[in-house]
XYZ file of C-alpha atoms in Angstrom:
311
model
C 120.452 94.221 81.684
C 119.401 90.733 80.614
C 115.755 91.794 80.763
C 116.583 94.973 78.834
C 118.147 92.878 76.092
C 114.868 91.007 75.706
C 112.728 94.152 75.356
C 115.328 95.753 73.072
C 115.243 92.719 70.803
C 111.450 92.709 70.649
C 111.339 96.425 69.863
C 113.968 96.196 67.133
C 112.270 93.242 65.449
C 108.967 95.137 65.408
C 110.413 98.113 63.533
C 109.933 96.794 59.958
C 106.195 96.554 60.694
C 105.693 100.118 61.953
C 103.007 101.780 59.870
C 102.469 98.676 57.716
C 98.980 97.920 58.978
C 99.726 94.350 60.102
C 99.638 94.239 63.894
C 99.770 90.421 64.045
C 103.000 90.318 62.058
C 104.531 92.986 64.292
C 103.497 91.119 67.433
C 104.737 87.785 66.096
C 108.191 89.189 65.303
C 108.443 90.797 68.744
C 107.299 87.627 70.522
C 109.865 85.464 68.742
C 112.677 87.860 69.632
C 111.616 88.215 73.266
C 111.249 84.469 73.763
C 114.730 83.865 72.341
C 116.422 86.390 74.611
C 114.455 85.448 77.733
C 115.740 81.922 77.254
C 119.242 83.154 78.115
C 118.290 84.938 81.354
C 119.590 83.441 84.610
C 116.254 82.782 86.301
C 113.350 80.351 86.491
C 110.439 82.413 85.249
C 106.787 81.505 84.794
C 104.577 83.741 82.663
C 101.533 84.609 84.753
C 100.421 87.465 82.510
C 100.890 86.690 78.861
C 98.900 86.391 75.682
C 96.677 83.381 76.326
C 96.905 79.649 75.922
C 99.723 77.580 74.455
C 97.823 76.640 71.307
C 97.785 80.318 70.348
C 101.565 80.387 69.775
C 103.746 82.281 68.879
C 102.401 84.333 71.788
C 104.145 84.032 75.141
C 101.400 82.133 76.911
C 100.210 81.975 80.504
C 102.092 79.219 82.329
C 105.043 79.168 79.935
C 108.446 78.715 81.571
C 111.144 81.152 80.471
C 114.773 81.628 81.432
C 117.498 79.027 81.693
C 115.933 77.411 84.778
C 118.701 78.531 87.128
C 118.652 81.402 89.590
C 115.658 82.961 91.350
C 112.087 81.752 90.829
C 109.973 84.583 89.423
C 106.564 85.575 88.151
C 106.747 87.209 84.736
C 104.345 89.560 83.001
C 105.143 90.158 79.352
C 103.813 92.255 76.523
C 106.205 92.093 73.562
C 104.302 95.040 72.089
C 101.972 97.086 74.270
C 100.218 98.914 71.470
C 100.183 96.604 68.446
C 97.558 98.816 66.807
C 99.752 101.845 67.458
C 102.680 100.054 65.830
C 100.644 98.962 62.814
C 99.345 102.504 62.330
C 102.711 104.159 62.924
C 101.445 106.037 65.985
C 103.326 107.005 69.120
C 103.621 105.276 72.511
C 104.112 101.618 71.477
C 106.327 99.757 73.971
C 107.898 96.380 74.548
C 107.768 95.543 78.229
C 108.417 92.984 80.948
C 107.557 93.006 84.658
C 109.165 90.583 87.108
C 108.449 89.788 90.763
C 109.060 86.947 93.225
C 107.263 83.674 92.442
C 103.625 83.627 93.522
C 103.407 87.360 94.184
C 101.478 88.655 91.145
C 97.690 88.659 91.237
C 96.298 86.330 88.577
C 93.293 88.252 87.305
C 93.228 86.535 83.929
C 89.592 85.398 84.320
C 88.386 89.011 84.476
C 89.632 91.003 81.529
C 89.067 94.548 82.812
C 89.581 96.588 85.949
C 88.893 100.172 86.931
C 92.114 101.946 87.912
C 93.338 105.175 89.364
C 97.052 106.000 89.483
C 99.012 108.996 90.742
C 102.296 109.925 92.357
C 103.136 109.690 96.051
C 100.925 112.730 96.719
C 97.899 110.527 96.078
C 98.617 108.150 98.966
C 95.953 108.571 101.641
C 94.342 111.310 99.548
C 92.697 109.581 96.569
C 90.063 106.861 96.828
C 88.800 105.069 93.707
C 85.330 104.823 95.280
C 84.962 108.607 95.383
C 83.778 110.744 92.453
C 86.587 111.717 90.089
C 86.013 115.415 90.714
C 86.544 114.947 94.449
C 89.765 113.022 93.778
C 91.006 115.702 91.398
C 90.445 118.461 93.944
C 92.106 116.427 96.705
C 95.145 115.665 94.532
C 95.445 119.283 93.439
C 95.492 120.381 97.093
C 98.090 117.732 97.969
C 100.300 118.828 95.062
C 99.835 122.496 95.832
C 98.596 123.414 92.380
C 95.331 124.754 90.937
C 92.749 122.246 89.737
C 93.012 123.876 86.313
C 96.610 122.620 86.068
C 95.724 118.988 86.790
C 95.876 116.658 83.774
C 94.247 113.212 83.826
C 95.234 110.519 81.315
C 92.288 108.446 80.059
C 91.983 105.760 77.388
C 90.003 107.150 74.463
C 87.086 104.724 74.587
C 83.300 105.226 74.385
C 82.935 103.755 77.874
C 84.792 106.772 79.272
C 82.501 109.468 77.885
C 80.984 110.252 81.303
C 84.367 110.072 83.047
C 85.834 112.559 80.574
C 82.889 114.918 81.054
C 83.273 114.692 84.837
C 87.007 115.417 84.682
C 86.444 118.501 82.576
C 83.484 119.617 84.700
C 85.809 119.548 87.713
C 88.061 122.004 85.896
C 90.906 119.618 85.030
C 92.206 118.697 81.598
C 92.462 115.321 79.890
C 95.251 113.567 78.028
C 93.562 111.064 75.734
C 95.410 107.779 75.241
C 94.794 105.876 72.010
C 96.151 102.705 73.605
C 98.423 101.520 76.391
C 97.391 102.763 79.828
C 100.544 101.292 81.407
C 102.644 104.188 80.127
C 99.874 106.567 81.183
C 99.948 105.200 84.715
C 103.733 105.340 84.958
C 103.807 108.924 83.722
C 101.162 109.828 86.299
C 103.412 108.495 89.062
C 106.729 109.818 87.738
C 108.089 113.140 88.922
C 108.185 115.991 86.436
C 105.737 114.765 83.783
C 102.684 116.617 82.470
C 100.271 113.915 83.696
C 99.033 114.047 87.287
C 96.606 111.121 87.319
C 95.573 108.182 85.148
C 92.013 106.899 85.516
C 89.469 104.641 83.876
C 88.776 101.064 82.845
C 91.570 99.135 81.154
C 92.990 95.638 81.007
C 93.436 93.685 84.250
C 96.878 92.362 83.232
C 98.005 95.929 82.552
C 96.864 96.880 86.036
C 99.154 94.298 87.623
C 102.048 95.313 85.370
C 101.517 98.952 86.281
C 101.588 98.043 89.973
C 105.082 96.564 89.529
C 106.244 99.903 88.182
C 104.343 102.000 90.725
C 105.978 100.146 93.623
C 109.360 101.178 92.238
C 108.224 104.794 91.858
C 106.695 105.065 95.315
C 103.423 106.086 93.715
C 99.751 105.332 94.268
C 97.491 102.805 92.556
C 94.051 101.415 93.350
C 91.992 99.103 91.176
C 88.608 97.357 91.207
C 87.734 94.434 88.961
C 85.223 95.248 86.233
C 83.550 92.096 84.815
C 81.702 92.571 81.541
C 78.991 89.995 82.307
C 77.731 87.539 84.943
C 79.684 84.649 83.431
C 82.967 86.513 83.774
C 82.077 87.509 87.322
C 81.383 83.876 88.218
C 84.674 82.733 86.708
C 86.424 85.389 88.763
C 84.705 84.211 91.925
C 85.674 80.621 91.140
C 89.301 81.787 90.783
C 89.187 83.423 94.222
C 89.034 87.015 93.017
C 87.177 89.665 95.005
C 84.582 92.029 93.569
C 83.464 95.349 95.007
C 86.910 95.296 96.578
C 89.708 97.833 96.234
C 92.978 96.188 95.261
C 95.908 98.237 96.516
C 99.465 97.947 95.185
C 100.471 95.337 97.760
C 97.570 93.084 96.751
C 98.236 93.416 93.034
C 101.871 92.467 93.657
C 102.730 91.243 97.147
C 106.496 91.265 96.586
C 108.626 94.302 97.405
C 111.187 93.118 94.878
C 109.736 94.055 91.493
C 111.279 95.032 88.183
C 109.656 96.834 85.285
C 111.489 97.136 81.983
C 110.241 98.846 78.811
C 111.836 99.715 75.483
C 110.250 102.137 73.052
C 109.028 100.774 69.727
C 107.723 104.137 68.543
C 108.370 107.525 70.145
C 106.341 108.328 73.238
C 106.208 110.255 76.476
C 107.930 107.495 78.452
C 110.772 106.495 76.111
C 111.906 107.235 72.560
C 111.296 104.704 69.827
C 113.827 102.661 67.879
C 115.934 104.720 65.459
C 118.247 103.726 62.646
C 121.310 105.988 62.671
C 123.628 104.988 59.870
C 125.404 101.786 60.895
C 123.682 101.591 64.316
C 120.207 101.064 65.715
C 119.515 103.153 68.812
C 117.070 102.059 71.517
C 115.899 103.746 74.691
C 114.688 101.751 77.697
C 113.552 102.456 81.223
C 114.240 100.112 84.151
C 112.399 100.470 87.458
C 113.295 98.450 90.561
C 111.237 98.613 93.737
C 113.782 97.265 96.216
C 116.290 100.002 95.458
C 113.748 102.599 94.341
C 115.791 103.360 91.245
C 114.841 104.543 87.787
C 117.423 103.903 85.115
C 117.387 104.901 81.481
C 119.385 102.791 79.083
C 120.306 104.206 75.692
C 121.987 101.570 73.579
C 123.491 101.592 70.099
C 123.369 98.228 68.309
C 125.366 97.451 65.200
C 122.725 97.176 62.509
C 124.617 94.441 60.676
C 124.088 92.134 63.667
C 120.328 92.416 63.178
C 120.204 91.626 59.495
C 118.280 88.430 58.802
């Protein structure tokens, strides 16, 4: 619940900036709120996936210590707003999120900005392989799920780099769900039971891949990734950092701990959680909490007295 309070605070503080066209202002307000609330949490956290270096404050930066310094030692991945452009434009699926795991267990892929990913539910385990053509993976997943290929839906970030991937998905007979931003929610929905997304595929941010793995381990789902450097310099920096290329990173390499938490609160409405709503004297938030050790998914709907949030 302490982690939920931090994502709730970030989401609420971002609300005045929804649809205002200023993504930096929205992110700054969310960062300030999240940092304040994380400072009260009973743990010794180090941000291993954040927004960059300290001199770029107010972002929560890589290497920053959060929490009150007591309690368990943890790795922290934070994104006060996953989807700042979505927030600024007033579009759906913006989230505030935190992932937590035991200290030293999260892969630090910060030197390589992108990775290719494929995510599905438990049916994908031992069935899907990121090295195989997407059509082959779609047919294999459809057989494992006992449904026609025509009913398979693959979530993909709407980017020019995915033009061929999208064509291949449709050529296989499956449908696409185009994501404007935020492939973390797309990956989680691919792994959750009862959603309309069966698979999430394509190239997205490396930090988001590690965050998604924290959630997937709680859902019992499937994730594979491969680092995708954009040039030789980035590849060399990755090699210098001990990262492996032409290598498939499974969930247990992305996050070695079996004790992971993933917490997200909706900023705007989306398929994972509802966005923040003002309802008379209260502000309502919806959050999702995933924990790998217990294999639980909890939804937290909270009403906050609006007067407590007035500046």
